Short mmCIF file of C-alpha atoms in Angstrom, two decimals:
data_model
loop_
_atom_site.label_atom_id
_atom_site.label_comp_id
_atom_site.label_asym_id
_atom_site.label_seq_id
_atom_site.Cartn_x
_atom_site.Cartn_y
_atom_site.Cartn_z
CA MET Y 15 37.77 -86.20 -71.06
CA THR Y 16 37.27 -83.31 -72.97
CA LYS Y 17 40.45 -80.74 -73.02
CA ASP Y 18 39.21 -77.55 -71.56
CA PRO Y 19 39.53 -74.91 -74.25
CA VAL Y 20 39.86 -71.79 -71.92
CA PRO Y 21 39.97 -73.23 -68.04
CA LEU Y 22 38.47 -70.75 -65.65
CA LYS Y 23 39.17 -70.95 -62.34
CA ALA Y 24 37.09 -68.26 -60.78
CA VAL Y 25 35.76 -64.58 -61.23
CA HIS Y 26 38.21 -62.95 -60.93
CA HIS Y 27 36.31 -59.62 -59.62
CA LEU Y 28 33.31 -56.98 -61.50
CA GLU Y 29 33.74 -53.99 -62.80
CA PHE Y 30 31.31 -51.17 -62.12
CA TRP Y 31 31.71 -48.37 -63.86
CA VAL Y 32 29.27 -45.29 -61.91
CA GLY Y 33 28.93 -41.94 -62.21
CA ASN Y 34 30.23 -41.52 -58.04
CA ALA Y 35 32.79 -44.29 -57.08
CA LYS Y 36 33.59 -42.71 -53.86
CA GLN Y 37 29.83 -42.78 -52.89
CA ALA Y 38 29.32 -45.96 -54.65
CA ALA Y 39 31.82 -47.69 -52.43
CA TYR Y 40 30.78 -46.27 -49.25
CA PHE Y 41 27.28 -47.54 -49.94
CA TYR Y 42 28.86 -51.55 -50.22
CA ARG Y 43 31.01 -50.95 -47.42
CA THR Y 44 28.26 -49.87 -45.28
CA ALA Y 45 25.02 -51.84 -46.50
CA PHE Y 46 26.97 -54.72 -47.24
CA GLY Y 47 30.27 -54.95 -44.99
CA PHE Y 48 33.13 -54.71 -47.66
CA ASN Y 49 36.03 -53.97 -47.19
CA GLN Y 50 37.90 -51.60 -48.87
CA ILE Y 51 41.71 -53.20 -49.90
CA ALA Y 52 42.76 -50.90 -52.74
CA TYR Y 53 42.66 -47.77 -55.28
CA SER Y 54 43.61 -45.98 -57.97
CA GLY Y 55 42.94 -42.64 -59.55
CA LEU Y 56 45.16 -39.49 -60.36
CA GLU Y 57 47.03 -39.90 -56.88
CA THR Y 58 48.78 -43.24 -58.50
CA GLY Y 59 49.14 -41.81 -62.47
CA ASN Y 60 45.77 -43.09 -64.11
CA ARG Y 61 44.59 -39.99 -65.13
CA GLU Y 62 41.53 -42.18 -67.30
CA LYS Y 63 39.60 -43.26 -63.83
CA ALA Y 64 39.51 -43.72 -60.61
CA SER Y 65 38.38 -47.20 -59.37
CA TYR Y 66 37.99 -48.38 -55.63
CA VAL Y 67 38.60 -51.89 -54.41
CA LEU Y 68 36.16 -54.06 -52.65
CA ALA Y 69 36.58 -57.38 -51.15
CA GLN Y 70 34.72 -59.83 -48.95
CA GLY Y 71 35.59 -63.33 -48.64
CA ARG Y 72 36.74 -64.51 -52.20
CA VAL Y 73 34.24 -61.65 -53.68
CA ARG Y 74 36.22 -58.73 -55.73
CA LEU Y 75 34.31 -55.43 -56.62
CA VAL Y 76 35.97 -52.39 -58.41
CA PHE Y 77 34.13 -49.43 -58.61
CA SER Y 78 35.44 -47.04 -61.16
CA THR Y 79 34.20 -43.18 -62.14
CA PRO Y 80 35.43 -41.52 -64.98
CA LEU Y 81 38.28 -38.15 -64.40
CA SER Y 82 37.27 -36.64 -67.43
CA GLY Y 83 33.78 -35.76 -69.51
CA ASN Y 84 34.98 -37.11 -73.06
CA ASN Y 85 36.06 -40.61 -72.09
CA GLY Y 86 34.49 -44.33 -73.25
CA ILE Y 87 33.36 -44.77 -69.59
CA SER Y 88 31.54 -41.45 -69.71
CA SER Y 89 29.71 -42.52 -73.02
CA HIS Y 90 29.17 -45.85 -71.70
CA ILE Y 91 27.45 -44.43 -68.05
CA LYS Y 92 25.15 -41.70 -70.27
CA GLN Y 93 24.17 -44.58 -72.34
CA HIS Y 94 23.55 -47.78 -69.55
CA GLY Y 95 23.32 -45.84 -66.07
CA ASP Y 96 25.64 -47.29 -63.77
CA GLY Y 97 26.38 -51.31 -64.38
CA VAL Y 98 29.08 -54.10 -65.11
CA LYS Y 99 31.44 -53.32 -67.52
CA ASP Y 100 33.63 -56.26 -66.78
CA VAL Y 101 33.14 -59.90 -65.39
CA ALA Y 102 36.93 -60.71 -65.23
CA PHE Y 103 38.48 -64.25 -64.92
CA HIS Y 104 41.17 -65.60 -62.93
CA VAL Y 105 43.33 -67.53 -65.00
CA ASP Y 106 46.74 -69.66 -65.17
CA ASP Y 107 47.68 -68.11 -69.12
CA ALA Y 108 45.39 -64.57 -70.04
CA LYS Y 109 47.21 -64.98 -73.19
CA ALA Y 110 46.51 -68.78 -74.04
CA CYS Y 111 42.69 -68.12 -72.83
CA TYR Y 112 42.88 -65.15 -74.72
CA ASN Y 113 44.41 -67.25 -78.21
CA ALA Y 114 41.74 -69.29 -77.46
CA CYS Y 115 38.72 -67.25 -77.23
CA ILE Y 116 40.20 -65.23 -81.04
CA GLU Y 117 40.45 -68.20 -82.43
CA ARG Y 118 37.19 -69.67 -82.11
CA GLY Y 119 35.69 -66.42 -83.38
CA ALA Y 120 35.26 -64.45 -80.01
CA GLN Y 121 35.82 -60.59 -81.01
CA SER Y 122 38.95 -58.93 -79.05
CA ALA Y 123 38.61 -56.05 -76.38
CA ALA Y 124 41.97 -56.03 -75.36
CA GLU Y 125 45.09 -57.98 -76.54
CA PRO Y 126 47.33 -59.45 -73.87
CA THR Y 127 49.73 -57.32 -72.15
CA GLU Y 128 51.82 -57.45 -68.92
CA LEU Y 129 51.14 -55.06 -66.27
CA ASN Y 130 54.13 -54.29 -63.94
CA ASP Y 131 54.81 -52.25 -61.30
CA LYS Y 132 56.87 -53.39 -57.48
CA ASN Y 133 54.88 -56.13 -56.70
CA GLY Y 134 55.49 -58.29 -59.44
CA SER Y 135 53.45 -58.55 -62.78
CA VAL Y 136 50.35 -59.43 -64.10
CA THR Y 137 49.10 -60.44 -68.05
CA HIS Y 138 45.57 -59.37 -68.53
CA ALA Y 139 43.96 -59.38 -71.96
CA ALA Y 140 40.02 -59.17 -72.36
CA ILE Y 141 37.45 -60.47 -75.58
CA CYS Y 142 33.55 -58.99 -76.27
CA THR Y 143 30.66 -60.35 -74.71
CA TYR Y 144 26.82 -59.16 -74.87
CA GLY Y 145 25.92 -56.01 -74.76
CA ASP Y 146 28.98 -53.46 -74.44
CA THR Y 147 30.15 -56.33 -71.61
CA ILE Y 148 33.59 -57.93 -71.72
CA HIS Y 149 35.67 -60.70 -70.15
CA SER Y 150 39.06 -59.74 -68.82
CA PHE Y 151 41.52 -62.77 -68.16
CA ILE Y 152 43.89 -62.19 -65.54
CA SER Y 153 46.86 -64.58 -64.87
CA HIS Y 154 48.80 -62.95 -61.77
CA ASN Y 155 52.48 -64.75 -62.46
CA ASP Y 156 54.59 -63.32 -59.33
CA TYR Y 157 52.57 -60.48 -58.43
CA ASN Y 158 51.81 -60.32 -54.22
CA GLY Y 159 50.19 -56.14 -54.46
CA PRO Y 160 46.73 -55.46 -52.78
CA PHE Y 161 44.49 -55.89 -56.17
CA LEU Y 162 46.38 -55.43 -59.73
CA PRO Y 163 49.48 -52.98 -61.19
CA GLY Y 164 48.57 -49.42 -60.84
CA PHE Y 165 46.55 -49.57 -57.64
CA ILE Y 166 47.94 -49.00 -54.03
CA GLU Y 167 46.78 -49.87 -50.80
CA SER Y 168 44.01 -48.07 -49.36
CA LYS Y 169 42.03 -50.28 -45.92
CA VAL Y 170 38.69 -48.83 -44.47
CA GLU Y 171 37.18 -51.72 -42.94
CA GLY Y 172 33.88 -52.83 -43.63
CA ASP Y 173 31.62 -55.02 -40.90
CA SER Y 174 31.34 -58.72 -42.74
CA VAL Y 175 27.71 -60.11 -43.53
CA GLY Y 176 29.36 -63.05 -44.92
CA LEU Y 177 29.41 -63.49 -48.46
CA ARG Y 178 31.70 -65.69 -49.37
CA PHE Y 179 32.47 -65.61 -53.55
CA VAL Y 180 29.91 -64.70 -56.63
CA ASP Y 181 27.58 -67.73 -57.15
CA HIS Y 182 26.96 -66.51 -60.54
CA VAL Y 183 25.80 -63.23 -63.42
CA VAL Y 184 22.94 -63.15 -64.99
CA GLY Y 185 23.46 -61.58 -68.76
CA ASN Y 186 19.74 -60.39 -70.09
CA VAL Y 187 20.02 -60.49 -73.87
CA GLU Y 188 17.36 -59.34 -76.57
CA LEU Y 189 14.57 -61.29 -77.57
CA GLY Y 190 15.77 -64.18 -79.42
CA LYS Y 191 19.37 -63.38 -78.54
CA MET Y 192 18.94 -66.51 -75.84
CA ASN Y 193 20.25 -69.25 -78.14
CA HIS Y 194 23.64 -67.09 -79.59
CA TRP Y 195 24.57 -66.08 -76.29
CA ALA Y 196 24.30 -69.44 -75.11
CA ASN Y 197 25.93 -71.25 -78.22
CA PHE Y 198 29.02 -68.38 -77.35
CA TYR Y 199 29.79 -69.93 -73.74
CA ALA Y 200 29.61 -73.52 -75.33
CA ASP Y 201 31.50 -72.84 -78.64
CA ILE Y 202 34.10 -70.32 -77.55
CA MET Y 203 34.86 -70.88 -74.16
CA GLY Y 204 32.99 -74.63 -73.64
CA PHE Y 205 30.83 -73.93 -71.21
CA THR Y 206 27.89 -76.73 -70.67
CA GLN Y 207 23.92 -75.87 -69.78
CA LEU Y 208 23.31 -76.86 -66.68
CA GLN Y 209 20.04 -75.85 -66.80
CA HIS Y 210 16.93 -74.28 -69.46
CA PHE Y 211 13.98 -72.60 -67.89
CA SER Y 212 10.97 -72.13 -70.20
CA ASP Y 213 8.50 -69.13 -69.78
CA GLU Y 214 5.59 -71.79 -68.47
CA GLU Y 215 8.61 -71.42 -65.82
CA ILE Y 216 9.83 -68.52 -65.21
CA SER Y 217 6.16 -66.29 -64.98
CA THR Y 218 3.97 -64.26 -63.17
CA GLU Y 219 0.44 -63.00 -64.25
CA TYR Y 220 1.95 -59.99 -66.19
CA SER Y 221 5.85 -60.80 -67.41
CA ALA Y 222 7.90 -63.83 -68.26
CA LEU Y 223 11.48 -64.49 -69.31
CA MET Y 224 13.17 -67.34 -70.85
CA SER Y 225 16.74 -68.25 -69.32
CA LYS Y 226 19.35 -70.80 -70.42
CA VAL Y 227 22.04 -71.41 -67.64
CA MET Y 228 25.85 -71.69 -68.78
CA GLU Y 229 28.27 -73.19 -66.27
CA SER Y 230 32.22 -73.34 -67.21
CA ASP Y 231 33.80 -76.92 -67.20
CA ASN Y 232 35.06 -76.86 -63.72
CA GLY Y 233 31.30 -75.79 -61.85
CA ARG Y 234 32.96 -72.71 -60.44
CA ILE Y 235 31.25 -70.04 -63.04
CA LYS Y 236 27.29 -69.69 -63.70
CA PHE Y 237 25.98 -67.62 -66.02
CA PRO Y 238 22.00 -67.72 -66.61
CA ILE Y 239 21.42 -66.06 -70.18
CA ASN Y 240 17.55 -64.86 -69.82
CA GLU Y 241 15.73 -63.23 -72.72
CA PRO Y 242 12.10 -61.53 -72.64
CA ALA Y 243 9.17 -63.67 -73.27
CA GLU Y 244 5.44 -62.27 -74.03
CA GLY Y 245 2.78 -61.63 -71.04
CA LYS Y 246 0.39 -59.50 -70.61
CA LYS Y 247 3.01 -56.84 -69.84
CA LYS Y 248 6.62 -55.91 -71.01
CA SER Y 249 8.73 -58.68 -69.98
CA GLN Y 250 11.37 -57.25 -67.05
CA ILE Y 251 13.97 -58.17 -69.17
CA ASP Y 252 12.65 -55.58 -72.22
CA GLU Y 253 12.37 -53.45 -69.39
CA TYR Y 254 16.02 -53.84 -68.09
CA LEU Y 255 17.53 -53.57 -71.67
CA GLU Y 256 15.81 -50.08 -72.23
#
């Protein structure tokens, strides 16, 4: 059996960059029953962004909003609107996973760094993927805090609707880029192709798309990569990207 070059345990969290993190956290608590578990912001010494962490089952969502109008988060929201910035992975060795990806041609988003507070330490690193999205690698070491260093406990209970884990995360890419990014996950991260859907299989009377579903070595992480296909009207993928 071939050794997994980048052994990923699970999705650690999804971070959304949004215009109003407090409102987004409230919506996901009341509509989807998430519990708020942690917070980071000015009160914790973070002058860049305010972040609320929500949890349900093994799902962790982070909603972050900029604390000034001239940082990268503000620019990202201005260009894209509210959306996912980071699909983060839980790993045993963040530095080793990062180095393996860089050696295979990935672009760095953040070099390995050890983060510490009174609850222990966490190692963090990140690479770039499609669009402006990144993948963080997080190894917890001996950490026993509510989320990550720099966050404090902030408990607000929600009424769970039974969400258990992140089933898959879809990446919508430009026409002609599906194979490029499918190959990225195969060549850089050791994923394999689980399924391939043609435009004839995913279409309506007016629009269509094509998709390749990539899966991590342990089968716990699935990434459908979608690109637009020709139809009577503009593909929903084109509409999303615009």
